[in-house]
Short mmCIF file of C-alpha atoms in Angstrom, two decimals:
data_model
loop_
_atom_site.label_atom_id
_atom_site.label_comp_id
_atom_site.label_asym_id
_atom_site.label_seq_id
_atom_site.Cartn_x
_atom_site.Cartn_y
_atom_site.Cartn_z
CA ASP W 28 -7.34 0.08 38.44
CA THR W 29 -8.45 1.64 35.16
CA GLU W 30 -6.74 -0.74 32.82
CA VAL W 31 -7.72 -3.47 30.44
CA THR W 32 -4.90 -6.00 30.36
CA GLN W 33 -4.35 -8.31 27.42
CA THR W 34 -1.95 -11.22 27.17
CA PRO W 35 0.11 -12.12 25.30
CA LYS W 36 1.26 -8.91 23.61
CA HIS W 37 2.57 -10.82 20.60
CA LEU W 38 1.70 -14.28 19.32
CA VAL W 39 2.97 -16.25 16.35
CA MET W 40 1.07 -19.44 15.60
CA GLY W 41 0.88 -22.05 12.90
CA MET W 42 -2.31 -22.86 11.04
CA THR W 43 -2.75 -26.13 12.95
CA ASN W 44 -2.15 -24.64 16.42
CA LYS W 45 -4.67 -23.92 19.16
CA LYS W 46 -4.02 -20.83 21.26
CA SER W 47 -5.97 -18.42 23.47
CA LEU W 48 -5.94 -14.68 23.94
CA LYS W 49 -6.77 -13.37 27.39
CA CYS W 50 -8.29 -10.10 28.57
CA GLU W 51 -8.88 -8.89 32.12
CA GLN W 52 -10.45 -5.78 33.68
CA HIS W 53 -11.19 -4.88 37.29
CA MET W 54 -13.28 -1.77 36.74
CA GLY W 55 -16.57 -3.56 37.39
CA HIS W 56 -17.53 -3.15 33.75
CA ARG W 57 -20.35 -5.41 32.61
CA ALA W 58 -19.72 -5.27 28.86
CA MET W 59 -16.62 -6.64 27.15
CA TYR W 60 -15.70 -6.67 23.49
CA TRP W 61 -13.32 -8.26 21.01
CA TYR W 62 -12.24 -6.18 18.02
CA LYS W 63 -9.96 -7.07 15.12
CA GLN W 64 -7.83 -4.38 13.54
CA LYS W 65 -5.77 -4.70 10.37
CA ALA W 66 -3.02 -2.18 9.58
CA LYS W 67 -4.33 1.30 8.70
CA LYS W 68 -7.94 0.13 9.12
CA PRO W 69 -10.45 0.88 11.89
CA PRO W 70 -11.24 -1.68 14.58
CA GLU W 71 -13.94 -4.14 13.49
CA LEU W 72 -16.28 -5.52 16.10
CA MET W 73 -16.19 -9.30 16.51
CA PHE W 74 -18.05 -10.13 19.73
CA VAL W 75 -19.89 -8.36 22.55
CA TYR W 76 -20.51 -9.86 25.97
CA SER W 77 -22.99 -8.13 28.21
CA TYR W 78 -23.40 -9.40 31.78
CA GLU W 79 -21.31 -12.44 30.79
CA LYS W 80 -23.69 -13.43 28.00
CA LEU W 81 -22.75 -13.33 24.35
CA SER W 82 -24.90 -10.55 22.91
CA ILE W 83 -23.35 -9.99 19.49
CA ASN W 84 -21.43 -12.25 17.15
CA GLU W 85 -20.66 -10.31 14.00
CA SER W 86 -20.69 -13.39 11.75
CA VAL W 87 -17.22 -14.33 12.91
CA PRO W 88 -15.89 -17.70 11.60
CA SER W 89 -16.07 -20.55 14.09
CA ARG W 90 -12.28 -20.80 14.23
CA PHE W 91 -12.62 -17.87 16.68
CA SER W 92 -14.41 -18.92 19.86
CA PRO W 93 -15.03 -16.40 22.67
CA GLU W 94 -15.50 -17.28 26.30
CA CYS W 95 -16.42 -15.15 29.30
CA PRO W 96 -15.63 -17.18 32.46
CA ASN W 97 -16.63 -14.33 34.79
CA SER W 98 -17.33 -10.60 34.76
CA SER W 99 -13.62 -9.70 34.79
CA LEU W 100 -12.27 -12.09 32.18
CA LEU W 101 -12.71 -12.54 28.47
CA ASN W 102 -10.91 -15.12 26.36
CA LEU W 103 -10.66 -15.68 22.63
CA HIS W 104 -9.82 -19.25 21.64
CA LEU W 105 -8.12 -19.66 18.29
CA HIS W 106 -7.99 -22.84 16.21
CA ALA W 107 -7.02 -23.57 12.61
CA LEU W 108 -6.48 -19.93 11.72
CA GLN W 109 -5.50 -18.65 8.30
CA PRO W 110 -2.69 -16.21 7.45
CA GLU W 111 -5.30 -13.54 6.66
CA ASP W 112 -6.35 -13.68 10.32
CA SER W 113 -3.07 -11.98 11.21
CA ALA W 114 -4.04 -8.68 12.86
CA LEU W 115 -4.12 -6.73 16.10
CA TYR W 116 -6.80 -8.15 18.39
CA LEU W 117 -8.17 -5.59 20.79
CA CYS W 118 -10.20 -6.24 23.90
CA ALA W 119 -12.32 -3.45 25.35
CA SER W 120 -14.71 -3.02 28.24
CA SER W 121 -17.36 -0.50 29.19
CA GLN W 122 -19.59 0.11 32.17
CA GLN W 123 -22.44 -1.23 30.13
CA TRP W 124 -23.03 -2.10 26.51
CA GLY W 125 -22.68 1.02 24.36
CA ALA W 126 -20.93 3.22 26.91
CA GLU W 127 -17.43 4.68 26.55
CA ALA W 128 -15.06 1.80 25.91
CA PHE W 129 -11.61 1.34 27.43
CA PHE W 130 -9.26 -0.61 25.21
CA GLY W 131 -6.43 -2.95 26.10
CA GLN W 132 -3.09 -2.65 24.31
CA GLY W 133 -3.95 -5.54 22.04
CA THR W 134 -2.38 -8.81 20.98
CA ARG W 135 -0.50 -8.68 17.70
CA LEU W 136 -1.21 -12.05 16.10
CA THR W 137 0.76 -13.50 13.20
CA VAL W 138 -0.44 -16.72 11.59
CA VAL W 139 2.22 -18.56 9.63
CA GLY C 30 -26.20 0.30 5.50
CA GLN C 31 -23.75 1.95 7.83
CA ASN C 32 -21.50 4.68 6.49
CA ILE C 33 -19.09 6.87 8.44
CA ASP C 34 -16.89 9.26 6.46
CA GLN C 35 -13.77 11.08 7.60
CA PRO C 36 -10.85 12.52 5.63
CA THR C 37 -8.07 9.97 5.26
CA GLU C 38 -5.21 12.29 6.14
CA MET C 39 -4.63 15.84 7.34
CA THR C 40 -1.53 17.91 8.03
CA ALA C 41 -1.23 20.83 10.45
CA THR C 42 1.49 22.88 12.11
CA GLU C 43 2.54 22.77 15.75
CA GLY C 44 0.68 25.42 17.75
CA ALA C 45 -2.14 25.72 15.20
CA ILE C 46 -5.78 24.57 15.28
CA VAL C 47 -7.20 21.70 13.22
CA GLN C 48 -10.77 20.49 12.68
CA ILE C 49 -11.45 16.87 11.73
CA ASN C 50 -14.90 16.31 10.26
CA CYS C 51 -17.04 13.19 10.40
CA THR C 52 -20.34 12.54 8.61
CA TYR C 53 -22.44 9.48 9.25
CA GLN C 54 -25.44 7.58 7.94
CA THR C 55 -26.31 4.74 10.27
CA SER C 56 -29.29 2.62 11.27
CA GLY C 57 -30.35 4.85 14.12
CA PHE C 58 -28.16 7.02 16.30
CA ASN C 59 -27.50 6.77 20.02
CA GLY C 60 -24.28 8.75 20.33
CA LEU C 61 -20.92 9.54 18.77
CA PHE C 62 -17.42 8.94 20.12
CA TRP C 63 -14.02 10.26 19.15
CA TYR C 64 -10.95 8.13 19.85
CA GLN C 65 -7.25 8.82 19.38
CA GLN C 66 -4.96 6.01 18.27
CA HIS C 67 -1.18 6.27 18.05
CA ALA C 68 0.50 3.87 15.65
CA GLY C 69 0.77 0.40 17.13
CA GLU C 70 -1.25 1.32 20.22
CA ALA C 71 -4.83 0.89 21.42
CA PRO C 72 -7.47 3.58 20.84
CA THR C 73 -8.02 5.95 23.75
CA PHE C 74 -11.28 7.73 24.43
CA LEU C 75 -11.43 11.47 23.75
CA SER C 76 -15.08 12.52 23.79
CA TYR C 77 -18.71 11.49 23.61
CA ASN C 78 -21.63 13.51 22.15
CA VAL C 79 -25.25 12.46 22.26
CA LEU C 80 -26.96 15.88 22.17
CA ASP C 81 -26.41 18.66 19.65
CA GLY C 82 -23.74 21.17 20.50
CA LEU C 83 -20.17 21.56 21.56
CA GLU C 84 -18.38 19.58 24.30
CA GLU C 85 -15.09 21.09 25.42
CA LYS C 86 -12.35 19.20 27.21
CA GLY C 87 -9.08 21.07 27.50
CA ARG C 88 -7.42 21.46 24.10
CA PHE C 89 -9.98 19.15 22.48
CA SER C 90 -13.61 19.97 21.63
CA SER C 91 -16.22 17.90 19.83
CA PHE C 92 -19.35 19.15 18.09
CA LEU C 93 -22.46 17.27 17.01
CA SER C 94 -25.39 18.09 14.73
CA ARG C 95 -27.78 15.15 14.67
CA SER C 96 -30.04 16.67 12.01
CA LYS C 97 -27.06 16.96 9.65
CA GLY C 98 -25.41 13.65 10.60
CA TYR C 99 -22.24 15.59 11.27
CA SER C 100 -19.59 15.91 13.92
CA TYR C 101 -16.18 17.48 14.19
CA LEU C 102 -13.23 17.20 16.54
CA LEU C 103 -11.34 20.44 17.12
CA LEU C 104 -7.77 20.30 18.38
CA LYS C 105 -6.17 23.56 19.58
CA GLU C 106 -2.56 24.47 20.36
CA LEU C 107 -1.36 21.43 18.48
CA GLN C 108 1.58 19.53 19.88
CA MET C 109 3.84 17.01 18.14
CA LYS C 110 2.38 14.25 20.33
CA ASP C 111 -1.03 14.90 18.72
CA SER C 112 0.24 13.12 15.59
CA ALA C 113 -2.05 10.10 15.55
CA SER C 114 -5.15 8.66 13.92
CA TYR C 115 -8.48 10.06 15.08
CA LEU C 116 -11.42 7.67 14.88
CA CYS C 117 -15.04 8.77 14.74
CA ALA C 118 -17.35 6.04 16.05
CA VAL C 119 -21.15 6.00 16.01
CA LYS C 120 -23.43 4.04 18.31
CA ASP C 121 -26.38 2.77 16.30
CA ARG C 122 -29.93 2.01 17.46
CA ASP C 123 -28.79 -1.39 18.80
CA ASP C 124 -25.96 0.33 20.74
CA LYS C 125 -23.39 -1.27 18.44
CA ILE C 126 -20.36 0.99 18.04
CA ILE C 127 -19.19 1.32 14.45
CA PHE C 128 -15.84 2.94 13.72
CA GLY C 129 -15.03 5.17 10.78
CA LYS C 130 -11.80 4.54 8.87
CA GLY C 131 -9.97 7.19 10.87
CA THR C 132 -8.07 10.35 9.97
CA ARG C 133 -4.27 10.27 10.15
CA LEU C 134 -3.13 13.64 11.46
CA HIS C 135 0.46 14.71 10.80
CA ILE C 136 1.87 17.61 12.83
CA LEU C 137 4.75 19.59 11.34
CA PRO C 138 7.19 21.58 13.50
#
């Protein structure tokens, strides 16, 4: 299994909603990442987990809350988002932090 | 600061060769990646360079010169499916991977 699976593929949420994005990999990778990508822009790193510990938080607002329940799963909890948070949210994993990253297909999030 | 420069757009003809350049100025350097991203899809890994020189992988090759802060991705025998964005990404001294803005490559028949 060489895939990173993200669910849901699409999500529309209101500014008062609470939702979660999920990411799963079974490649035995020990680093997992959340990226945010706006249209025609490069992916921007949000969080890095290495060996299930949060290693990097790129000054992301607290309305985004990551969680790594185990080495295969990565969640991103969303609460009180703004319309400007609408973007493609990409999960990635790598054998270890800094190695070649495999990306999931992303969750296209629209905040209304 | 971190700065990774690539041309915004390039156009080439099916069957031809194209070279996409990337220059970088980052806080340390631990390697350089090239990714391909089709519109609306996730990036996919193409190549990784950490030492100077050329890495060849089928129709794609990537070159690195660390002293010049320069890399290029060479695509040969272009096919229509190569129309995509190509992202240069640098791993800095903390092993954080920083993406350039990407080069949108258009292939003409």
